[in-house]
PDB file of C-alpha atoms in Angstrom:
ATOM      1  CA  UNK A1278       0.000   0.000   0.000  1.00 97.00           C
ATOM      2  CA  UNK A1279       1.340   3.405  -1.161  1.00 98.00           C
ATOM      3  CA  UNK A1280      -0.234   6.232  -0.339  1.00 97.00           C
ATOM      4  CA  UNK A1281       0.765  10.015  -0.796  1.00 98.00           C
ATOM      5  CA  UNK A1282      -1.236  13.438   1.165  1.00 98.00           C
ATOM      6  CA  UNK A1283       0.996  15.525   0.373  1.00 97.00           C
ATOM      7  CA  UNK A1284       0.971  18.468   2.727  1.00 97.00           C
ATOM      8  CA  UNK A1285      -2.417  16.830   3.745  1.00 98.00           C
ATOM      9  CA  UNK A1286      -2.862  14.187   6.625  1.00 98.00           C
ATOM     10  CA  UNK A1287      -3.310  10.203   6.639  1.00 98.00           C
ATOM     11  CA  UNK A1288      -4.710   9.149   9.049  1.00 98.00           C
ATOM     12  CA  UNK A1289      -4.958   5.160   9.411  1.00 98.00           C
ATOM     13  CA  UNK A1290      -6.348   2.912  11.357  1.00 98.00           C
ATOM     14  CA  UNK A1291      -4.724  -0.943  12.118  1.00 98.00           C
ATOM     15  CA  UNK A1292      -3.228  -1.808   8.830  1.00 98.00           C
ATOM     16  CA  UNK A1293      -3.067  -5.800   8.039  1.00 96.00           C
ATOM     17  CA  UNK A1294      -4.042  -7.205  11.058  1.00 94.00           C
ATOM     18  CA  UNK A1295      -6.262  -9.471   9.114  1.00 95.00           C
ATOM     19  CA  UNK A1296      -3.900 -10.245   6.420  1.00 96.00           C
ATOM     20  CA  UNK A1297      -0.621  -8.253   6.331  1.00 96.00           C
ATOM     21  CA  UNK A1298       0.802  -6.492   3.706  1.00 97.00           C
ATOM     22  CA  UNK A1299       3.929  -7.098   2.208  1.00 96.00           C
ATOM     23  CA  UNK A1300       4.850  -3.144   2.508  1.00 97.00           C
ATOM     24  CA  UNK A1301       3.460   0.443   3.576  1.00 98.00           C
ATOM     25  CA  UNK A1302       4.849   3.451   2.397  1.00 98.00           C
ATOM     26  CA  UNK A1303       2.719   6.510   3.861  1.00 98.00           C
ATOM     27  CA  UNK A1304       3.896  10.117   2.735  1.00 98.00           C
ATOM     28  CA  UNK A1305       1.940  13.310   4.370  1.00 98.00           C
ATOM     29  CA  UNK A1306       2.659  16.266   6.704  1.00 98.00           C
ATOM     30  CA  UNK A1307       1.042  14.254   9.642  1.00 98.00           C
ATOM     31  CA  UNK A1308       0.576  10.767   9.858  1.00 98.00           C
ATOM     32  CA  UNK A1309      -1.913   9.719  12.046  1.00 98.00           C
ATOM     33  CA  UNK A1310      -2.022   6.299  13.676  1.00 98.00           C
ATOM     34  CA  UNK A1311      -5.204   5.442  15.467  1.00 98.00           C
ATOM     35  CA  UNK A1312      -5.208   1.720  15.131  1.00 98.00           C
ATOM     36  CA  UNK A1313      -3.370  -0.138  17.441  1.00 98.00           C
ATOM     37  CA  UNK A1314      -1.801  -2.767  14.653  1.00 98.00           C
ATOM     38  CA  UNK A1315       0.515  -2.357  11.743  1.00 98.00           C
ATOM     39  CA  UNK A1316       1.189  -5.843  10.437  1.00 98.00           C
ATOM     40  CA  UNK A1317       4.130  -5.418   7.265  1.00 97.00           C
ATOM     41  CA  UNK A1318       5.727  -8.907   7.581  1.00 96.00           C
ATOM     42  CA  UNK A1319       4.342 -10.621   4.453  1.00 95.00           C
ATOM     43  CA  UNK A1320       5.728 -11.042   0.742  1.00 87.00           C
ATOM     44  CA  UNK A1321       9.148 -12.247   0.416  1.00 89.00           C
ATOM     45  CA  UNK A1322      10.919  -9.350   2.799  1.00 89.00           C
ATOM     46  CA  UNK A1323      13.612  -7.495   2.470  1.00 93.00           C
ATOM     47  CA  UNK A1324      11.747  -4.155   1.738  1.00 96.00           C
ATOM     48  CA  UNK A1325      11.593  -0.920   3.675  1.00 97.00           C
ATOM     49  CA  UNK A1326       7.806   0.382   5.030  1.00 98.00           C
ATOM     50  CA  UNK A1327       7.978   3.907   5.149  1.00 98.00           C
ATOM     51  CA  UNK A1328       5.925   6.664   7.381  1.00 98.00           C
ATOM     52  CA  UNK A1329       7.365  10.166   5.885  1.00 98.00           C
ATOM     53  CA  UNK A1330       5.929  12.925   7.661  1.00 98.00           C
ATOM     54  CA  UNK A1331       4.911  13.897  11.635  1.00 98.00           C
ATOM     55  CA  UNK A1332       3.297  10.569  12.953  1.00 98.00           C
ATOM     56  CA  UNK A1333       0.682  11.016  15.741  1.00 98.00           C
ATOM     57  CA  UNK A1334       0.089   8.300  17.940  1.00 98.00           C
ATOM     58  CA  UNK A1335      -3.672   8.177  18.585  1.00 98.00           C
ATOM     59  CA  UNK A1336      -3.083   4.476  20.323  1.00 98.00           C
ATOM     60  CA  UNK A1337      -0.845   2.041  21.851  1.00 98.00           C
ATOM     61  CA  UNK A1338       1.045   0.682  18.445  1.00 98.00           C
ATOM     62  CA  UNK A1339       2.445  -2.343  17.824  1.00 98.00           C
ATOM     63  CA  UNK A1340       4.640  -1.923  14.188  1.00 98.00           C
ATOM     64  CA  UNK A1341       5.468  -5.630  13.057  1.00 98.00           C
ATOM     65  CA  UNK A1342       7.833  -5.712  10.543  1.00 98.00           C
ATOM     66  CA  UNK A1343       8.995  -9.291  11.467  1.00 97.00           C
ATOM     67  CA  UNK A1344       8.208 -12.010   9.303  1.00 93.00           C
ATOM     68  CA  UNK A1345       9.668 -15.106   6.937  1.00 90.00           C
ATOM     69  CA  UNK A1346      11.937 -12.816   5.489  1.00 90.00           C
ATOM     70  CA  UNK A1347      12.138  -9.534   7.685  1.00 96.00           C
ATOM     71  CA  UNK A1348      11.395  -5.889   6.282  1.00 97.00           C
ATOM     72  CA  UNK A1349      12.524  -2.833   7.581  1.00 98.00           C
ATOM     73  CA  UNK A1350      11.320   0.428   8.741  1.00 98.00           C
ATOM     74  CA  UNK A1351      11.507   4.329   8.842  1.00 98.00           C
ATOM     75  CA  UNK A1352      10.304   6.918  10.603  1.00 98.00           C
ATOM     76  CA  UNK A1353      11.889  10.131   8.424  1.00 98.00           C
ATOM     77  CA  UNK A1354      10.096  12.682  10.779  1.00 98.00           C
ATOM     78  CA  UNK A1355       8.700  13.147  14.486  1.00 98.00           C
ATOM     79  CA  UNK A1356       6.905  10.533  16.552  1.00 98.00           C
ATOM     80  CA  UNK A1357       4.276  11.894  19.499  1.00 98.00           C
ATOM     81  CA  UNK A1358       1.528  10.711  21.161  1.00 98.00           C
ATOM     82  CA  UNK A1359      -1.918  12.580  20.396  1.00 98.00           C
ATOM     83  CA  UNK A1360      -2.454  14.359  23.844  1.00 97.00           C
ATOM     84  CA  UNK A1361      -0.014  13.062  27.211  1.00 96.00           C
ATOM     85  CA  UNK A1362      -2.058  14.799  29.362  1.00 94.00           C
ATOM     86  CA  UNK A1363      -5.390  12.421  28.561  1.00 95.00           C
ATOM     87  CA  UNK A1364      -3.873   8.832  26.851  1.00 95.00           C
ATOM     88  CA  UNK A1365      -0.453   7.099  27.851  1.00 97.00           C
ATOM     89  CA  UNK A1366       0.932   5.920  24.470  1.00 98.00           C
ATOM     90  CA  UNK A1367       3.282   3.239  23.818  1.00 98.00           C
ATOM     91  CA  UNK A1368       4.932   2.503  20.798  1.00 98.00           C
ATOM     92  CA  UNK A1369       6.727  -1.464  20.393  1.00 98.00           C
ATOM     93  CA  UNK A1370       7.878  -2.069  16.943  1.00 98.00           C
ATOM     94  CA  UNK A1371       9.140  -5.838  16.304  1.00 98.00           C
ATOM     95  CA  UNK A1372      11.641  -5.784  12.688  1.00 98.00           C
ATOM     96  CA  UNK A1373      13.505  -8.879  13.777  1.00 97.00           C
ATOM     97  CA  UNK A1374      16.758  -8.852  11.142  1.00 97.00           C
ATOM     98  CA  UNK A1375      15.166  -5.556   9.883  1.00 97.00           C
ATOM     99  CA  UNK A1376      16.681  -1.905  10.328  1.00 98.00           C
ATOM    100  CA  UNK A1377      14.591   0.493  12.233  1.00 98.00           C
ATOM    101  CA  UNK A1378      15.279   4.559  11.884  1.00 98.00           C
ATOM    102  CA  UNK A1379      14.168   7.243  13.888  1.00 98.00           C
ATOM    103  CA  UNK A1380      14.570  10.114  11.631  1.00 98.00           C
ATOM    104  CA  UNK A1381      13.416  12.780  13.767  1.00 98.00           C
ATOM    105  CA  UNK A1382      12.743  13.614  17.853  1.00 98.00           C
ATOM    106  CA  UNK A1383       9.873  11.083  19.880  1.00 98.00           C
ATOM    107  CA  UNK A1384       7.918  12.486  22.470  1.00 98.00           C
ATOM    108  CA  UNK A1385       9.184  15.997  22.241  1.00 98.00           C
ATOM    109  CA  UNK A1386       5.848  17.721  21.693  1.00 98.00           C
ATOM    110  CA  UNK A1387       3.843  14.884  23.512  1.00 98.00           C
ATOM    111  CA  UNK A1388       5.737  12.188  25.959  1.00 98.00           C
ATOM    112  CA  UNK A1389       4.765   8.852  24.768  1.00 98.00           C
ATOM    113  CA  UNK A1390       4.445   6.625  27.986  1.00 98.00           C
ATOM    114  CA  UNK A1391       6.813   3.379  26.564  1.00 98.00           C
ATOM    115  CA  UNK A1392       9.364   3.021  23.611  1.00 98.00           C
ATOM    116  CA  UNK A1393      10.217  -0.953  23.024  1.00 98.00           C
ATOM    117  CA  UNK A1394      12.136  -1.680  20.027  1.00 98.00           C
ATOM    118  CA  UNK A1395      13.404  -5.116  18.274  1.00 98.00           C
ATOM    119  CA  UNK A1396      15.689  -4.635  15.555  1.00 98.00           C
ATOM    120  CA  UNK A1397      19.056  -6.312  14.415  1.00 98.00           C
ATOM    121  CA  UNK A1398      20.071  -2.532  13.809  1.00 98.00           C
ATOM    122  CA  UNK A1399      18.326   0.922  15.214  1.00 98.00           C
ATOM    123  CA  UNK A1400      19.580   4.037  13.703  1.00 98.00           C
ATOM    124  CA  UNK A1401      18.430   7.249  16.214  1.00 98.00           C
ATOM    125  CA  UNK A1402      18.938  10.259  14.103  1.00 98.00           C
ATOM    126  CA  UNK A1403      16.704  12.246  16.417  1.00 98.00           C
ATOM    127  CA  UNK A1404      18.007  14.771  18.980  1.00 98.00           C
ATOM    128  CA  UNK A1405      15.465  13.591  21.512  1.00 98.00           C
ATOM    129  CA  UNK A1406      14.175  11.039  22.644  1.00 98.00           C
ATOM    130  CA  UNK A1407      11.322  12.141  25.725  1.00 98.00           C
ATOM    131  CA  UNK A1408       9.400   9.043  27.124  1.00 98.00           C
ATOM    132  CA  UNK A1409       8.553  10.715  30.575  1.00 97.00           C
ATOM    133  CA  UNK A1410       4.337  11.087  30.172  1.00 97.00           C
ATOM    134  CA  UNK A1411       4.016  12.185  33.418  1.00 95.00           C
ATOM    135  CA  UNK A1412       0.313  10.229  34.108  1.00 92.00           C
ATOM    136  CA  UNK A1413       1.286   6.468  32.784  1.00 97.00           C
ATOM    137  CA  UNK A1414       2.533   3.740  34.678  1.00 96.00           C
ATOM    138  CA  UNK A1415       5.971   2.720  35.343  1.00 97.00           C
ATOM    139  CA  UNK A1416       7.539   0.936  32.377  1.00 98.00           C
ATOM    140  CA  UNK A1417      11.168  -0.179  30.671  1.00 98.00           C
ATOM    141  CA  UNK A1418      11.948   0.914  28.335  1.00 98.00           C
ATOM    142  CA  UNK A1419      13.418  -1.401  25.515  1.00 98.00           C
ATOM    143  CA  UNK A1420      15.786  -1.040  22.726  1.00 98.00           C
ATOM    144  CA  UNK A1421      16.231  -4.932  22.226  1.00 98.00           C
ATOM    145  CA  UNK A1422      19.608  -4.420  18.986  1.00 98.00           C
ATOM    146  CA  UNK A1423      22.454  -2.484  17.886  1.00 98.00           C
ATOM    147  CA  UNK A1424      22.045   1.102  18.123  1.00 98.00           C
ATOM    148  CA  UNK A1425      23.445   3.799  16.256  1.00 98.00           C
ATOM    149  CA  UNK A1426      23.730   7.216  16.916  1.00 98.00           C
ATOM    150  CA  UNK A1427      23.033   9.619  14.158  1.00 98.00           C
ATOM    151  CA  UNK A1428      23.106  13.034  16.209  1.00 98.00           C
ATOM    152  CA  UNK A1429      23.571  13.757  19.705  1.00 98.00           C
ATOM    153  CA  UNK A1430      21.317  11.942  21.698  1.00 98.00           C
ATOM    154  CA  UNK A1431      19.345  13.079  24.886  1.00 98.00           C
ATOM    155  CA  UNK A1432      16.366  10.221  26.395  1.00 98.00           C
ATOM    156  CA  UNK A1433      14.622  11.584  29.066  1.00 98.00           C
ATOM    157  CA  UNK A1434      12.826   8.908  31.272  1.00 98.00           C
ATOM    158  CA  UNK A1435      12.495  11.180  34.288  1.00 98.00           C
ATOM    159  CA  UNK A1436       8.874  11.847  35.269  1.00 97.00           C
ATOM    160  CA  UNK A1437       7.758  15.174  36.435  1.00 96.00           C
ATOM    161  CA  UNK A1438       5.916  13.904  39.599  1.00 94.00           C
ATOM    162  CA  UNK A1439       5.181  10.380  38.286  1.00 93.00           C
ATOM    163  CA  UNK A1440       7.086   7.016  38.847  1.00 97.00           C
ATOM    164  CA  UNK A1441      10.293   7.098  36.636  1.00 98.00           C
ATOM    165  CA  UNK A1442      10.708   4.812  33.765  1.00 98.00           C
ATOM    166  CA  UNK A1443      13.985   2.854  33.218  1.00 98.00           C
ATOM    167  CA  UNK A1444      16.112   2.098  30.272  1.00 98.00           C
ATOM    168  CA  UNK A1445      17.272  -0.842  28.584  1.00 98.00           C
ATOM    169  CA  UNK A1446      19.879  -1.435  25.960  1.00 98.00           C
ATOM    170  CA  UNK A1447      20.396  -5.136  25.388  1.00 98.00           C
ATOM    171  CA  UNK A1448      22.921  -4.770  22.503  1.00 98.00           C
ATOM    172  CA  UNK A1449      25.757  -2.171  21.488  1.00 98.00           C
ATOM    173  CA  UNK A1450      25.869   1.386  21.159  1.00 98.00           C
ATOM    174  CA  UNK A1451      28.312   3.100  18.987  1.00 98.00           C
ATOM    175  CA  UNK A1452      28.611   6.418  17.028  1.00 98.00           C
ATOM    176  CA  UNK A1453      27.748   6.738  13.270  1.00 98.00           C
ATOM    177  CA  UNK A1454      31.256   8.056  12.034  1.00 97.00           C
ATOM    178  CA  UNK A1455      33.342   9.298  14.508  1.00 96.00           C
ATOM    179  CA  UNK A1456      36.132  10.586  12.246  1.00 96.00           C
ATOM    180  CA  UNK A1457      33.238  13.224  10.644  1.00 96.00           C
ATOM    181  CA  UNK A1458      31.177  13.518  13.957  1.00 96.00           C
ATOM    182  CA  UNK A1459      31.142  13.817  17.555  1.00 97.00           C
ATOM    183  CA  UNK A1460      28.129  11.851  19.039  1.00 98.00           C
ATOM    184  CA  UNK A1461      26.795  12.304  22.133  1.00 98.00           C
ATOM    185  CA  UNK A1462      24.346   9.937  24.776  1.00 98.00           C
ATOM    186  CA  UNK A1463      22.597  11.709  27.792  1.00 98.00           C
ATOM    187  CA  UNK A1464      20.064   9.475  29.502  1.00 98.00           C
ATOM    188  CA  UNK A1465      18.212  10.931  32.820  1.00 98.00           C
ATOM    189  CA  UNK A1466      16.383   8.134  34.336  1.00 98.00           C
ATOM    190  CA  UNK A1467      15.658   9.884  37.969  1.00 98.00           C
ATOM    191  CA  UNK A1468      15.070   7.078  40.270  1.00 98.00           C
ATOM    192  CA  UNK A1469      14.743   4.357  37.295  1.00 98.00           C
ATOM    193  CA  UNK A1470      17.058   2.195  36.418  1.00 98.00           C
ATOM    194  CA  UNK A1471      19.188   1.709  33.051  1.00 98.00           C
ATOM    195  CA  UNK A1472      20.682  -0.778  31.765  1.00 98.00           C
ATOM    196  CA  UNK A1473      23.626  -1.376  29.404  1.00 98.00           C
ATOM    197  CA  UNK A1474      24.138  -4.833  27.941  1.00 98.00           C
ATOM    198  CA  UNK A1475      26.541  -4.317  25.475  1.00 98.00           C
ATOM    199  CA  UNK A1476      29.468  -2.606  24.766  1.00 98.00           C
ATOM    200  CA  UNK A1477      29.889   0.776  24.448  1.00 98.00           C
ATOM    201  CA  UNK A1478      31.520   3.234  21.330  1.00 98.00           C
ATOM    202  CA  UNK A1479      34.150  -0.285  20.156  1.00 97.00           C
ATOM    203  CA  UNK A1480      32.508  -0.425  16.582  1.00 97.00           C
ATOM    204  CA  UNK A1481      34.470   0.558  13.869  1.00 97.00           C
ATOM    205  CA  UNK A1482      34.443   4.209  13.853  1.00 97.00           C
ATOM    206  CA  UNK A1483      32.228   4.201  16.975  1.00 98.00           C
ATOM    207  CA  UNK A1484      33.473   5.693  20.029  1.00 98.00           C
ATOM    208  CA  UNK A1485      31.423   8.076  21.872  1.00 98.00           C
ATOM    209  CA  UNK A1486      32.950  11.797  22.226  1.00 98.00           C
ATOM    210  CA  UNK A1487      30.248  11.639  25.820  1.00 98.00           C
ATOM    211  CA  UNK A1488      28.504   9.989  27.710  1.00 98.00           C
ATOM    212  CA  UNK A1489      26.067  11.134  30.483  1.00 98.00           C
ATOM    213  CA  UNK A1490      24.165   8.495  32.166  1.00 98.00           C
ATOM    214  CA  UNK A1491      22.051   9.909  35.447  1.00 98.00           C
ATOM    215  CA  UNK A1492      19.983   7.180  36.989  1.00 98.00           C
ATOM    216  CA  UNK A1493      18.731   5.601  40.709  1.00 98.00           C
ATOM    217  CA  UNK A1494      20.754   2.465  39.264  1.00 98.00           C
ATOM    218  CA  UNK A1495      23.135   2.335  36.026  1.00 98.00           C
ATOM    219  CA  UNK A1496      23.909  -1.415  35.014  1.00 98.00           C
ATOM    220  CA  UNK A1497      27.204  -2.198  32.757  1.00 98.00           C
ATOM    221  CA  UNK A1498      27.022  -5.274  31.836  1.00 98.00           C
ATOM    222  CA  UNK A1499      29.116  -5.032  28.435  1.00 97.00           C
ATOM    223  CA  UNK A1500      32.679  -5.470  28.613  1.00 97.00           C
ATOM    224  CA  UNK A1501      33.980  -2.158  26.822  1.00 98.00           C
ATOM    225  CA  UNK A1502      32.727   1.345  27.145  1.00 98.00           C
ATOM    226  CA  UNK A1503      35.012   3.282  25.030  1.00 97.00           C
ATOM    227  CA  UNK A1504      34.336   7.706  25.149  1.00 97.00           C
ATOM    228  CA  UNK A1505      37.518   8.567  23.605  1.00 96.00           C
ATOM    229  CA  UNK A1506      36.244  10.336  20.611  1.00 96.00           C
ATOM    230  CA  UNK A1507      37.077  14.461  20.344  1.00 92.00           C
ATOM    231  CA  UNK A1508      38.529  15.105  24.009  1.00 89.00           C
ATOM    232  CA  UNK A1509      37.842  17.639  26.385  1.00 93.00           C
ATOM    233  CA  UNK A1510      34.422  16.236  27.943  1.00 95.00           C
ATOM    234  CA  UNK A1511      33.601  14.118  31.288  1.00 97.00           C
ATOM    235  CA  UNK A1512      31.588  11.559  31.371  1.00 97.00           C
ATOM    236  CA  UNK A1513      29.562  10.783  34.196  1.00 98.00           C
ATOM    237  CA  UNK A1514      27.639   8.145  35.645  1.00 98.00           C
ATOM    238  CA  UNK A1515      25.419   9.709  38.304  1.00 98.00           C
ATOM    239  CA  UNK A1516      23.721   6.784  40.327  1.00 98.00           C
ATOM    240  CA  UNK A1517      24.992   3.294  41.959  1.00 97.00           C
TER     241      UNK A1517
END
């Protein structure tokens, strides 16, 4: 299914959760999500759905990308929920040997209450990264693959008044291209916990020139964390 607004707005509801398609490619300023499935996983895999433009969350989402033969996925602009204030959003998309990209900022406009990605590779190309809605229940936060960092990264899981959420990263994290840019990591968990499985900045052309990690608990688990990129900055781990 291809379909193109324009400077208009799609709105959808689930797509394929009867019988899934074999790719989605959505183009419009805003892309509004109201169903709570997206089922891409059919066909013989290997292509890329598409959401280019603003998407709205006006549910809890589940993206499945993950079928016989995975497909992909991009986000090329902002993710938010419809209104923090009234609905805790959540967002899980499942690519399994698929690439998932962030393309722009989630949750800067409106928090979205849980993030939980599965990917073999997640690009975050987004400055921010806000999954704090101050009404929702506790959660984890999951990004279940490799990440890289396509900008300077800041993900905010400290509530206002609410319970903090924590942080997971069950994989590796490493820089883009150091040797043309200077990535970044801030996570503030406030009395969350995060989590670090992996190692840290040792992929080729990885290293981290910071990293800012301010939680109740910080887990290292990975072997490596390597923030020797640039110079002149402290990292800091600010929790037990």
């Amino acid at each position: 299914l291809t379909a193109n607004a324009g400077t208009g707005t799609a709105s959808l509801g689930s797509v394929g959760d009867t019988a899934s398609l074999a790719d989605l490619d959505v183009t419009g300023t805003t892309i509004n999500l109201n169903g709570s499935t997206v089922a891409v996983n059919a066909g013989v895999g290997g292509t890329t759905a598409t959401l280019t433009g603003a998407v709205v969350l006006g549910n809890n989402v589940t993206v499945n990308t993950d079928g016989t033969n995975d497909n992909s996925l991009t986000f090329t602009s902002t993710i938010d929920a419809d209104n923090a204030g009234t609905a805790d959003r959540t967002l899980t998309v499942t690519a399994g040997g698929g690439t998932v990209s962030f393309g722009g900022n989630i949750g800067n406009t409106q928090a979205l209450a849980d993030l939980d990605i599965t990917a073999a590779s997640i690009i975050i190309a987004g400055a921010i990264v806000k999954l704090d809605d101050d009404q929702a229940a506790a959660a984890t936060a999951t990004f279940n693959g490799a990440v890289t960092l396509q900008n300077n990264v800041s993900i905010d899981t400290d509530k206002a008044t609410g319970t903090d959420n924590s942080l997971t990263f069950s994989s590796t994290i490493n820089a883009d291209n150091n040797t043309t840019a200077d990535r970044t990591l801030t996570v503030t968990a406030g009395t969350g916990t995060t989590s670090f499985s992996g190692a840290i900045g040792t992929g080729t052309n990885g290293s981290l020139a910071d990293l800012d990690v301010t939680a109740a608990t910080i887990n290292l688990n990975g072997a490596t964390v390597q923030v020797d990129d640039q110079g002149g900055n402290t990292a800091t781990f600010t929790g037990a």
